[in-house]
mmCIF file of N, CA and C in Angstrom:
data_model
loop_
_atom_site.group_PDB
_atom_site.id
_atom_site.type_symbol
_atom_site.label_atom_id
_atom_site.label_comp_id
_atom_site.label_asym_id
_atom_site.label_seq_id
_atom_site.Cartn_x
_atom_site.Cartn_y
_atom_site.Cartn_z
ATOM 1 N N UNK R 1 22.680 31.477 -48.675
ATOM 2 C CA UNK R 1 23.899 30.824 -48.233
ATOM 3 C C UNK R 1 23.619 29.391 -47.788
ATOM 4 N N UNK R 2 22.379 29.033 -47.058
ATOM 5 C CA UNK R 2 22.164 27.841 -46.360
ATOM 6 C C UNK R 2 21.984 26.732 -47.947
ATOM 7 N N UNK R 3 21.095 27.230 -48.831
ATOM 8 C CA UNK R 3 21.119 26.096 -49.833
ATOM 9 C C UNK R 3 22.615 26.134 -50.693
ATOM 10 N N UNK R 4 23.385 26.788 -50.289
ATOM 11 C CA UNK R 4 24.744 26.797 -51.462
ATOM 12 C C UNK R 4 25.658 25.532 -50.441
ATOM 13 N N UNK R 5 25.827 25.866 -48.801
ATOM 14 C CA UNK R 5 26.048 24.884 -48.450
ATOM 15 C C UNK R 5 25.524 23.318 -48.079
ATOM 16 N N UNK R 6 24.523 22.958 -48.493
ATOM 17 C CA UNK R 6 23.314 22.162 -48.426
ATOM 18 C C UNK R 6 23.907 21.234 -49.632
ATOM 19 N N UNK R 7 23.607 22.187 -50.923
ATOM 20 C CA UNK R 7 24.262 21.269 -52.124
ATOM 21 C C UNK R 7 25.571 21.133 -52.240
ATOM 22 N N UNK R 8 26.434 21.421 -51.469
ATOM 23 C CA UNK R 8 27.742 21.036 -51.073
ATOM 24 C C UNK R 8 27.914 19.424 -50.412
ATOM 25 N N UNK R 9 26.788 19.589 -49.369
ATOM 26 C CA UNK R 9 27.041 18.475 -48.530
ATOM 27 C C UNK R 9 26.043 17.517 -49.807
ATOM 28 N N UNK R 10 25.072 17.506 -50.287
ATOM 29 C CA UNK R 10 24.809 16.418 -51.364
ATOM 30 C C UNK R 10 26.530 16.295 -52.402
ATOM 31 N N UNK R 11 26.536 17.469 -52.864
ATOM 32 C CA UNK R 11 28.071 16.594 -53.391
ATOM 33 C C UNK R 11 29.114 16.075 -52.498
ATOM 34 N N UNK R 12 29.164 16.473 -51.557
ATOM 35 C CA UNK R 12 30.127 15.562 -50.847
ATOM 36 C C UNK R 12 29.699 13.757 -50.706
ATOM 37 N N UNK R 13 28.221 14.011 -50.300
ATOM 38 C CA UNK R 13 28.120 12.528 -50.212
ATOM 39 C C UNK R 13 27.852 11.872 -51.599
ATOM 40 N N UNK R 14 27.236 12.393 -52.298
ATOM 41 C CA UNK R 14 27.423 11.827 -53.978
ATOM 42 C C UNK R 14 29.066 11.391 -53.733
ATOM 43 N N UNK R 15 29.990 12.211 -53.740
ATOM 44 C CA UNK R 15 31.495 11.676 -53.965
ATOM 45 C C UNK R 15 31.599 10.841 -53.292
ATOM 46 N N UNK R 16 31.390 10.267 -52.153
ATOM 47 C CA UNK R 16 31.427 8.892 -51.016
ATOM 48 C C UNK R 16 31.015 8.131 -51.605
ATOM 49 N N UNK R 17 29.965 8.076 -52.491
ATOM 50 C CA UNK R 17 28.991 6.740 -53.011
ATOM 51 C C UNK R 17 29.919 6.381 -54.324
ATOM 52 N N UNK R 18 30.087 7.414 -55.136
ATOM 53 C CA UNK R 18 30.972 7.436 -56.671
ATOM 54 C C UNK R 18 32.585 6.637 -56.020
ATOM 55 N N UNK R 19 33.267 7.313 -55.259
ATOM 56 C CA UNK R 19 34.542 6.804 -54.768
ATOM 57 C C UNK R 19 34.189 5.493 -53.846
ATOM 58 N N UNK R 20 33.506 4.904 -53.412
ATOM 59 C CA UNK R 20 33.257 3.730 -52.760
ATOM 60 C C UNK R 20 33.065 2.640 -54.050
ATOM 61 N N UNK R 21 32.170 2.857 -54.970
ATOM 62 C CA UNK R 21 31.896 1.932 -55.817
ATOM 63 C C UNK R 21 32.959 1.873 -56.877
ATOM 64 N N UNK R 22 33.858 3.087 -56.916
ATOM 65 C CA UNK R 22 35.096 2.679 -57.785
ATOM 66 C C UNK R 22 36.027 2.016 -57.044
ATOM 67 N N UNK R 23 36.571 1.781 -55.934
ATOM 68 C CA UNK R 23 37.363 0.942 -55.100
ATOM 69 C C UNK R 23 38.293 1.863 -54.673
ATOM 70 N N UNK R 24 37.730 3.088 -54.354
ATOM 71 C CA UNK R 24 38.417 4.142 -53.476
ATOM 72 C C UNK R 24 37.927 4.135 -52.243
ATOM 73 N N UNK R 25 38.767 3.549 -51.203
ATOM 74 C CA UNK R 25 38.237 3.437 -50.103
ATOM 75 C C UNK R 25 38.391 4.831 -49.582
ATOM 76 N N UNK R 26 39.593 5.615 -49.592
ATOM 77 C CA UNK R 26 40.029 6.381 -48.524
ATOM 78 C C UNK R 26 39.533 7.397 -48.897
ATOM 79 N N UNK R 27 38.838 8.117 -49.740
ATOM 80 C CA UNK R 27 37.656 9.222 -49.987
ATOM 81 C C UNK R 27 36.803 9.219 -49.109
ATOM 82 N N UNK R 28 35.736 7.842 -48.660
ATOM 83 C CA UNK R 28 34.697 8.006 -47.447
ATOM 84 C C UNK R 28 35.704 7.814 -46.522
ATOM 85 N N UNK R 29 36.796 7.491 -46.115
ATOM 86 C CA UNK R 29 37.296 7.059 -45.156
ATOM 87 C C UNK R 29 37.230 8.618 -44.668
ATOM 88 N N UNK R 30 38.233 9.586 -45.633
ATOM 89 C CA UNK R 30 38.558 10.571 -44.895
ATOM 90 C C UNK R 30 37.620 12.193 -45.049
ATOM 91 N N UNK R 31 36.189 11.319 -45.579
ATOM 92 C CA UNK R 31 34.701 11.918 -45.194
ATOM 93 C C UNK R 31 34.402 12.056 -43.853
ATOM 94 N N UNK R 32 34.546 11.334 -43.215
ATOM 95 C CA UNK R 32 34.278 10.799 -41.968
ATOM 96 C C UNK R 32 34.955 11.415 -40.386
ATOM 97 N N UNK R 33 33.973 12.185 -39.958
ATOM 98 C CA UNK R 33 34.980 12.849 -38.760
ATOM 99 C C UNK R 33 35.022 11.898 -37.646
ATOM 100 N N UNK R 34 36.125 12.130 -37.123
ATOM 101 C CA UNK R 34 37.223 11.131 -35.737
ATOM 102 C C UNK R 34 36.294 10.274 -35.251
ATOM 103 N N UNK R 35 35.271 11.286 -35.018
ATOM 104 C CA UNK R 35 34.493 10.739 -33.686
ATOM 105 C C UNK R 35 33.021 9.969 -34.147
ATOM 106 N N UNK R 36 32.796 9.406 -35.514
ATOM 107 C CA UNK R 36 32.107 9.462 -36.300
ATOM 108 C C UNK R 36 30.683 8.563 -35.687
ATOM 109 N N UNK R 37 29.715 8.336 -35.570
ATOM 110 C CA UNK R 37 28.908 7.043 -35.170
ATOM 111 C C UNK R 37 28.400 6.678 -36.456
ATOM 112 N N UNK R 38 28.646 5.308 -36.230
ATOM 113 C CA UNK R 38 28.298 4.636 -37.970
ATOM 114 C C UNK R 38 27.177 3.445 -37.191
ATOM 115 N N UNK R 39 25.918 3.541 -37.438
ATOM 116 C CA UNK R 39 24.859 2.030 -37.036
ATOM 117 C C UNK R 39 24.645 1.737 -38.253
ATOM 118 N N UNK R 40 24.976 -0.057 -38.196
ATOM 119 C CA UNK R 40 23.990 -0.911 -38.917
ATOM 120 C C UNK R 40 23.341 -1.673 -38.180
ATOM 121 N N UNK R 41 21.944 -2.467 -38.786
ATOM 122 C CA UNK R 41 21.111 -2.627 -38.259
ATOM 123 C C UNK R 41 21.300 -3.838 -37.313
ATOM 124 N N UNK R 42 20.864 -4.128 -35.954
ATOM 125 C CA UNK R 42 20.907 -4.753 -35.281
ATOM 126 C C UNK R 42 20.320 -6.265 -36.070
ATOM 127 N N UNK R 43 20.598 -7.429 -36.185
ATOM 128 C CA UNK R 43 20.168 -8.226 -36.825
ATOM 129 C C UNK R 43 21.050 -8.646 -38.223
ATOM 130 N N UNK R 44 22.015 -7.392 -38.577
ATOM 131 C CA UNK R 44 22.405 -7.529 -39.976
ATOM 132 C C UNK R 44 23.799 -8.227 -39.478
ATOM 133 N N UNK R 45 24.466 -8.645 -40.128
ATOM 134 C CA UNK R 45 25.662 -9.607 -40.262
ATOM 135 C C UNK R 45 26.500 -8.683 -39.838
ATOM 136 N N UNK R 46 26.382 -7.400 -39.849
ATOM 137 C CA UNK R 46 27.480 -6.308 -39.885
ATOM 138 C C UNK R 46 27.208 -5.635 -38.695
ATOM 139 N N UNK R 47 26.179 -6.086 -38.318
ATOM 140 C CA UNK R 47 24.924 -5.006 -37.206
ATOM 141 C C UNK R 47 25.746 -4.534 -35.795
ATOM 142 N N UNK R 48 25.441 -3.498 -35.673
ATOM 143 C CA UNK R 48 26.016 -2.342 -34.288
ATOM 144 C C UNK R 48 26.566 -1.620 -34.336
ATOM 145 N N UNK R 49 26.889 -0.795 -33.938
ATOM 146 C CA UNK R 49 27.181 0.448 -33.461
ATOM 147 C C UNK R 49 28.647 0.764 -33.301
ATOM 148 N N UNK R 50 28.994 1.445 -34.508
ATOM 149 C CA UNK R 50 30.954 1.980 -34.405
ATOM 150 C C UNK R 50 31.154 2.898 -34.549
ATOM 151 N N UNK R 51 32.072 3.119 -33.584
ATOM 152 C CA UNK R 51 32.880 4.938 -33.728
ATOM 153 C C UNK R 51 33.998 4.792 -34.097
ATOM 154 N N UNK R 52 34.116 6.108 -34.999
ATOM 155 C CA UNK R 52 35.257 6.252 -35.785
ATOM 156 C C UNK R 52 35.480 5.345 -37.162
ATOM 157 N N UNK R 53 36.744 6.383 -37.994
ATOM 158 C CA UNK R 53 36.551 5.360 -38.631
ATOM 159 C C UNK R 53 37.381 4.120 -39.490
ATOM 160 N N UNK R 54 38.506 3.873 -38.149
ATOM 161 C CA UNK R 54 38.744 2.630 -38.123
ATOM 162 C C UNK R 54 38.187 1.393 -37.843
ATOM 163 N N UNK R 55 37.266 1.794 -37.049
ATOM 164 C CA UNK R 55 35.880 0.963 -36.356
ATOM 165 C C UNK R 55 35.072 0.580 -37.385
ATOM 166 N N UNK R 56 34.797 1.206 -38.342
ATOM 167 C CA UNK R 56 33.989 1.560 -39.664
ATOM 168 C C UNK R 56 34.692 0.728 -40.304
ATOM 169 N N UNK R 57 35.711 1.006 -40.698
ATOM 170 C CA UNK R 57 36.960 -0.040 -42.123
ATOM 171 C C UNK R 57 36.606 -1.443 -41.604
ATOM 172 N N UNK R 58 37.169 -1.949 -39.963
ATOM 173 C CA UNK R 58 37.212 -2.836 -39.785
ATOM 174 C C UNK R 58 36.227 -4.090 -39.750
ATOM 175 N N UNK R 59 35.038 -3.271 -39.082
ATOM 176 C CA UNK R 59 33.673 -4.263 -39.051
ATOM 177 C C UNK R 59 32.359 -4.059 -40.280
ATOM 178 N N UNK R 60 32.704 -3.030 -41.246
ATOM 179 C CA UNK R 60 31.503 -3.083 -42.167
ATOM 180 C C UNK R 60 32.338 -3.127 -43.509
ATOM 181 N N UNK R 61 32.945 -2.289 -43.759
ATOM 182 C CA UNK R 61 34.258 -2.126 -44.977
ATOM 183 C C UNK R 61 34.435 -3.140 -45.917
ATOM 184 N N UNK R 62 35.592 -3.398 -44.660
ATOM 185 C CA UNK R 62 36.495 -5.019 -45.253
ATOM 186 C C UNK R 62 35.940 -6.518 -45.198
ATOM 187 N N UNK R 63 34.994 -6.712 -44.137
ATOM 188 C CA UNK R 63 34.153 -8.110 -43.852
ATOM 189 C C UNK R 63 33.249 -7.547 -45.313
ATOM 190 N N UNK R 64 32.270 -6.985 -45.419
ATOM 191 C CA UNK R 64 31.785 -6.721 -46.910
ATOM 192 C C UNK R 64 32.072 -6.658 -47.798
ATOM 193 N N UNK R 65 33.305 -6.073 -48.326
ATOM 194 C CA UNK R 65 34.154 -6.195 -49.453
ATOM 195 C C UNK R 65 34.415 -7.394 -50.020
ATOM 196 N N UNK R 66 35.167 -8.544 -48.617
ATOM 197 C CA UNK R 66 35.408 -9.686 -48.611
ATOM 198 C C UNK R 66 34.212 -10.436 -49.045
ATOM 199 N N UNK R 67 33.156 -10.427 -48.270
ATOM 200 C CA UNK R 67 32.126 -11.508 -48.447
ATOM 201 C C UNK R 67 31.440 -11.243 -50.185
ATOM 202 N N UNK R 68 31.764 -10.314 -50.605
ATOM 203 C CA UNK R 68 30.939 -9.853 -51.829
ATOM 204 C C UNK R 68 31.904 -9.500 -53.219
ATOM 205 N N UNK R 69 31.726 -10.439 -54.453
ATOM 206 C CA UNK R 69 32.072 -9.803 -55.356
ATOM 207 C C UNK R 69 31.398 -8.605 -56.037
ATOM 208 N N UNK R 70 31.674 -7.753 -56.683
ATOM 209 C CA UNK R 70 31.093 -6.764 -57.341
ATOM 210 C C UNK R 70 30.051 -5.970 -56.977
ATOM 211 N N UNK R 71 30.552 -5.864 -55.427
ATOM 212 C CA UNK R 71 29.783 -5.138 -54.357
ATOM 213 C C UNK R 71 29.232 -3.290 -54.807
ATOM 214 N N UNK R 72 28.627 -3.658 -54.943
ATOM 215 C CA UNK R 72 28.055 -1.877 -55.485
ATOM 216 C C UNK R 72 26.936 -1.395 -54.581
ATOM 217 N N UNK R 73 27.129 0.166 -54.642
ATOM 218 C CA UNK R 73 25.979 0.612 -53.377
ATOM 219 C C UNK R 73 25.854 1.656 -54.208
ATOM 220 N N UNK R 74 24.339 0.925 -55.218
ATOM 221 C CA UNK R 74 23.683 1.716 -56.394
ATOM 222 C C UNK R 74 23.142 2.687 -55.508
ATOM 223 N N UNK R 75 22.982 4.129 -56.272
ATOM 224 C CA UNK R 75 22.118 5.284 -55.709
ATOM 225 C C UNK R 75 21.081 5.763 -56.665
ATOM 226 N N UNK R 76 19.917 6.083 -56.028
ATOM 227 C CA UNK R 76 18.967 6.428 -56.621
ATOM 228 C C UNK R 76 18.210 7.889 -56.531
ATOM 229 N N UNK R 77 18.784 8.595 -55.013
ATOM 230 C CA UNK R 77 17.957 9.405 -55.042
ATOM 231 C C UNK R 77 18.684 10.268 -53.714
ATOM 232 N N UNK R 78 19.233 11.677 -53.530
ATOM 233 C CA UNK R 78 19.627 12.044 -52.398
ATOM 234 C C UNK R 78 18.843 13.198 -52.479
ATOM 235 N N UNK R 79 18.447 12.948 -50.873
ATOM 236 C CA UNK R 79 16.783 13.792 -50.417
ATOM 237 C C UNK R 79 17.898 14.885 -49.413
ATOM 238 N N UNK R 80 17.788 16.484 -50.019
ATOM 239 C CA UNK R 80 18.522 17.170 -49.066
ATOM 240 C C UNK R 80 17.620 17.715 -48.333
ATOM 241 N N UNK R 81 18.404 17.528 -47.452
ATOM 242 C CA UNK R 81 17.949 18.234 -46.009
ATOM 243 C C UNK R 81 18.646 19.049 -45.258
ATOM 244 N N UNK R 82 20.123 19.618 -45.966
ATOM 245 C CA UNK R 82 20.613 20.696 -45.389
ATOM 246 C C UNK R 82 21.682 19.562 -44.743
ATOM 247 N N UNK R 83 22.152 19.682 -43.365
ATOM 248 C CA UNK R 83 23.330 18.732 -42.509
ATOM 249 C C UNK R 83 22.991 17.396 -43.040
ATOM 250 N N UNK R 84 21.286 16.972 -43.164
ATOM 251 C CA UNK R 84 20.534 15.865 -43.219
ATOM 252 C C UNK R 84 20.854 15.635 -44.504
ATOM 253 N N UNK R 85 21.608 14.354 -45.226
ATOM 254 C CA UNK R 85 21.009 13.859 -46.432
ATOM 255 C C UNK R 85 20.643 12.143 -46.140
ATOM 256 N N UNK R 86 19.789 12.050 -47.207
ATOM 257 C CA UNK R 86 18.803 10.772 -46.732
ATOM 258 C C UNK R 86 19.673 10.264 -48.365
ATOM 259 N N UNK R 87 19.988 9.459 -47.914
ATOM 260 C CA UNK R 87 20.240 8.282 -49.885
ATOM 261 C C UNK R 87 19.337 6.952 -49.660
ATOM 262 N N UNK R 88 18.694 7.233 -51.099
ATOM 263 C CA UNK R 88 17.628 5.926 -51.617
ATOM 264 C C UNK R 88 19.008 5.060 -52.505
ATOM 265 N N UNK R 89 18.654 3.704 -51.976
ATOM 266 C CA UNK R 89 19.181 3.107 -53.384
ATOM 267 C C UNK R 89 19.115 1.638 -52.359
ATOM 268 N N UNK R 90 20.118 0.601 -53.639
ATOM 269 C CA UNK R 90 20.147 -0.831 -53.347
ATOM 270 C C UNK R 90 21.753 -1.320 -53.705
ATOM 271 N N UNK R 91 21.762 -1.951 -52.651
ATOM 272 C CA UNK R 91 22.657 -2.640 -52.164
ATOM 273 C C UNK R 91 22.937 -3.585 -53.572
ATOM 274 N N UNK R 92 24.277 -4.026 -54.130
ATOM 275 C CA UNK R 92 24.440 -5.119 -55.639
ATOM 276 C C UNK R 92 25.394 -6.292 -55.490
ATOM 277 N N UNK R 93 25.533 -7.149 -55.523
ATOM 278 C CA UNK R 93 26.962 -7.862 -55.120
ATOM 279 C C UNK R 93 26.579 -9.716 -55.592
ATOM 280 N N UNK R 94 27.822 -10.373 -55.252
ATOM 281 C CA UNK R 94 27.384 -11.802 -55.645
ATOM 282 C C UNK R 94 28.222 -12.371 -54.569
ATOM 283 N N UNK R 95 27.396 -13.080 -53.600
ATOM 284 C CA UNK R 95 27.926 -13.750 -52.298
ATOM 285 C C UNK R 95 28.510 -14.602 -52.542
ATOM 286 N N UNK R 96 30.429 -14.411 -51.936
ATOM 287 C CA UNK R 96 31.205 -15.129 -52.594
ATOM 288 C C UNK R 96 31.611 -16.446 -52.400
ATOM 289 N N UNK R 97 31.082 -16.955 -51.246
ATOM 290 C CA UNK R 97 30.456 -18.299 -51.006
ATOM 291 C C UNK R 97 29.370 -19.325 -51.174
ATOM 292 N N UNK R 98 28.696 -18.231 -51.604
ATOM 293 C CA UNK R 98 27.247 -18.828 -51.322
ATOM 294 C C UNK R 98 25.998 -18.736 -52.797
ATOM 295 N N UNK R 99 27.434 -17.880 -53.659
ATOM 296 C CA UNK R 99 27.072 -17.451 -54.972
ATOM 297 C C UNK R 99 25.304 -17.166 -55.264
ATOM 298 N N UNK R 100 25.104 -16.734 -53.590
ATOM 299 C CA UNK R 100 23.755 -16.014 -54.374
ATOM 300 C C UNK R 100 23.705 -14.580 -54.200
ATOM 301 N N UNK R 101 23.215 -13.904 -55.378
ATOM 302 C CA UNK R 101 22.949 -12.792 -55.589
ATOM 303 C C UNK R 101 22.404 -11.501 -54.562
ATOM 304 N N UNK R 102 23.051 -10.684 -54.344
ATOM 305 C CA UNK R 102 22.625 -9.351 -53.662
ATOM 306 C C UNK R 102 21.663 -7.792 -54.003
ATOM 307 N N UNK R 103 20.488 -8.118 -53.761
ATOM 308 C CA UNK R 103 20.213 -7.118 -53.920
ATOM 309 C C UNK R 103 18.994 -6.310 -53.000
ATOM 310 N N UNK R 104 19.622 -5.675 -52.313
ATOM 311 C CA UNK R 104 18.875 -5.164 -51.172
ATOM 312 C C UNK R 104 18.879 -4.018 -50.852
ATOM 313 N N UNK R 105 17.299 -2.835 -51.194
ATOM 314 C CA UNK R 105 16.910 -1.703 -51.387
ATOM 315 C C UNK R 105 17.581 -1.142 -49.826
ATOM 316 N N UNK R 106 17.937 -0.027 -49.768
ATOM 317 C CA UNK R 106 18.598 0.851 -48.406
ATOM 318 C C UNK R 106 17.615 2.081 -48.451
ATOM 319 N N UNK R 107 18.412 2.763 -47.041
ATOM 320 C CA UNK R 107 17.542 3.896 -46.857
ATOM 321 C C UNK R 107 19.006 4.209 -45.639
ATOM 322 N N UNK R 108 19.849 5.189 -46.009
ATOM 323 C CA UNK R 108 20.593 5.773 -45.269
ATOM 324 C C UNK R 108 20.717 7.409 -45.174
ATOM 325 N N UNK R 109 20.917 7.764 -43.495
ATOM 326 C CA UNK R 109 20.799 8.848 -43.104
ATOM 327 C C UNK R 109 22.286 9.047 -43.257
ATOM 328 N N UNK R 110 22.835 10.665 -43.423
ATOM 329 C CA UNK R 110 24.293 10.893 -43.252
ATOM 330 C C UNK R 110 24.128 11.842 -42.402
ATOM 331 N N UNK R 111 24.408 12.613 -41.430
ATOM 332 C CA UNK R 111 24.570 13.746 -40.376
ATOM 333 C C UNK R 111 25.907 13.931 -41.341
ATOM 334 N N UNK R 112 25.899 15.594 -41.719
ATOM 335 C CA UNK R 112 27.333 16.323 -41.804
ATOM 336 C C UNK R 112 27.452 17.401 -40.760
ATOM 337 N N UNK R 113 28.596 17.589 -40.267
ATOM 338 C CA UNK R 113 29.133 19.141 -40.079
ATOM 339 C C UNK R 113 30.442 19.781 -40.271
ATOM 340 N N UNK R 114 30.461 21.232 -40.509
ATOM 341 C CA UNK R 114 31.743 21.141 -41.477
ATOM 342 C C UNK R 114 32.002 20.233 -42.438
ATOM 343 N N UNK R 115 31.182 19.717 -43.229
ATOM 344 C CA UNK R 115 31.880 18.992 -44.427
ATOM 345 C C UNK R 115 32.184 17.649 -44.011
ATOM 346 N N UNK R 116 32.012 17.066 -42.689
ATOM 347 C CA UNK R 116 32.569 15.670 -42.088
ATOM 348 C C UNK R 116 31.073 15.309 -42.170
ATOM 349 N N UNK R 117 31.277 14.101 -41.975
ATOM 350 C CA UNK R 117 30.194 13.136 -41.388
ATOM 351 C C UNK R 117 30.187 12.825 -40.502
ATOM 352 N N UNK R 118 29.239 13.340 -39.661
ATOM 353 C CA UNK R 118 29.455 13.088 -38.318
ATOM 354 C C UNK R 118 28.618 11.718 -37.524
ATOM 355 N N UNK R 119 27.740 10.978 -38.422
ATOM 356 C CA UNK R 119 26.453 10.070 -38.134
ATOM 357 C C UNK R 119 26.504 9.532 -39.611
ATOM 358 N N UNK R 120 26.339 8.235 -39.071
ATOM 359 C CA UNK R 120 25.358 7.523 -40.299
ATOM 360 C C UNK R 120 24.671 6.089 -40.004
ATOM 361 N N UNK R 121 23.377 6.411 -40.361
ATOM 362 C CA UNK R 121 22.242 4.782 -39.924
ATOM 363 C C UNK R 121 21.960 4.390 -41.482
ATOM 364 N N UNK R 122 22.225 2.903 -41.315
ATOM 365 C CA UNK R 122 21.824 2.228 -42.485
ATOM 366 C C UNK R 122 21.008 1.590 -42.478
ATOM 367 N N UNK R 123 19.563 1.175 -42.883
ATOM 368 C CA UNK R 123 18.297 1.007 -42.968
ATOM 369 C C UNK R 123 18.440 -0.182 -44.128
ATOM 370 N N UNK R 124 18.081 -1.211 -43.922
ATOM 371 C CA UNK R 124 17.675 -2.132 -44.599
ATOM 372 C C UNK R 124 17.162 -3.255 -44.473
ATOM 373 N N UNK R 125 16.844 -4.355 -45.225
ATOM 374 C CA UNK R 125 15.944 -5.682 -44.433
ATOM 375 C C UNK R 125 17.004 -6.278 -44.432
ATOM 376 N N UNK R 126 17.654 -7.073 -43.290
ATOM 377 C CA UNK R 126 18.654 -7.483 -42.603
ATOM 378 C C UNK R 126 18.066 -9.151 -43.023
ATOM 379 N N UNK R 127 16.561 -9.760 -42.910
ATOM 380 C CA UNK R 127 16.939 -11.026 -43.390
ATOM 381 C C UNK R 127 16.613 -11.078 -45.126
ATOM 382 N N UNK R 128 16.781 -10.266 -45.898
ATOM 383 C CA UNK R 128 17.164 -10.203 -47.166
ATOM 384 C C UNK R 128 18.270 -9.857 -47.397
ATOM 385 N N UNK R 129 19.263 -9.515 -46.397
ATOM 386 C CA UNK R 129 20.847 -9.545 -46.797
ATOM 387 C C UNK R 129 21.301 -10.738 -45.854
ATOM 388 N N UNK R 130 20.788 -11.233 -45.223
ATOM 389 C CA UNK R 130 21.481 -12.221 -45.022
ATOM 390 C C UNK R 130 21.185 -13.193 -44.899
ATOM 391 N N UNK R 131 20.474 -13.476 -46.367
ATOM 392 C CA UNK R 131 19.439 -14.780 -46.819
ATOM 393 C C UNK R 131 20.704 -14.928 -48.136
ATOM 394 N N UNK R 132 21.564 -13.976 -48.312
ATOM 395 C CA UNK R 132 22.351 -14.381 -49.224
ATOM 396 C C UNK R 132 23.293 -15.017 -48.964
ATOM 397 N N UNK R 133 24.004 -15.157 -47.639
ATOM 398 C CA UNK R 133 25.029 -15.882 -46.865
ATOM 399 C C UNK R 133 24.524 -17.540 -46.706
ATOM 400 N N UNK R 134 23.712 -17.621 -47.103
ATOM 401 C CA UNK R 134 22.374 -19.202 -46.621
ATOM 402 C C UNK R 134 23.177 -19.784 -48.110
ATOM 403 N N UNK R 135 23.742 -20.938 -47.483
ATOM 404 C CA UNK R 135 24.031 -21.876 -48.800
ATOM 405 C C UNK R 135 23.135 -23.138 -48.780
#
């Protein structure tokens, strides 16, 4: 029973990554339970600590969307761990000011329960994403 729900929660977050990069926002939106804690990295343009996930839309979402054409959050690899899934991949986009190119390898944790997301830390080199904002 534990691995039938295990590969549940990898497809759930596979569908977050697939519906994010097609320009379905409200799929991860309504992944995401109430009380959700979302960290990016201290240092990153986006960096700290939000709950919920209007908190989420407002400070990582839409400022990213905005700053980036053809923003993609390629996946490479989801490491199950049961509640735990770990996603490998890299960050894709073209800084829409600054027209330089995005591409910056990740390493994100998702906490599920019940099927929500209850946690998520995003892992990446913060001055290689925001060496692309540098005109």
């Amino acid at each position: 029973m534990a691995s039938a729900a295990a590969k549940s929660n990898v497809e759930r977050v596979q569908r977050v990554y697939d519906a994010f990069n097609e320009g379905d926002i409200d799929t991860p939106m309504a992944t995401m339970a109430e009380d959700i804690e979302w960290i990016e990295p201290e240092g990153d343009i986006y960096g700290g600590t939000y709950h919920g996930p209007e908190e989420v839309l407002e400070n990582v979402f839409t400022p990213c969307l905005e700053d980036f054409e053809d923003f993609q959050v390629d996946t490479d690899e989801f490491i199950d761990g049961g509640d735990t899934i770990v996603v490998l991949g890299t960050f894709r986009g073209m800084h829409r000011t600054s027209g330089k190119p995005l591409t910056v390898p990740f390493a994100h944790v998702c906490e599920l329960e019940d099927g929500r997301m209850t946690r998520f830390i995003d892992y990446l080199d913060t001055v290689l994403w925001n060496e692309t904002y540098e005109t």
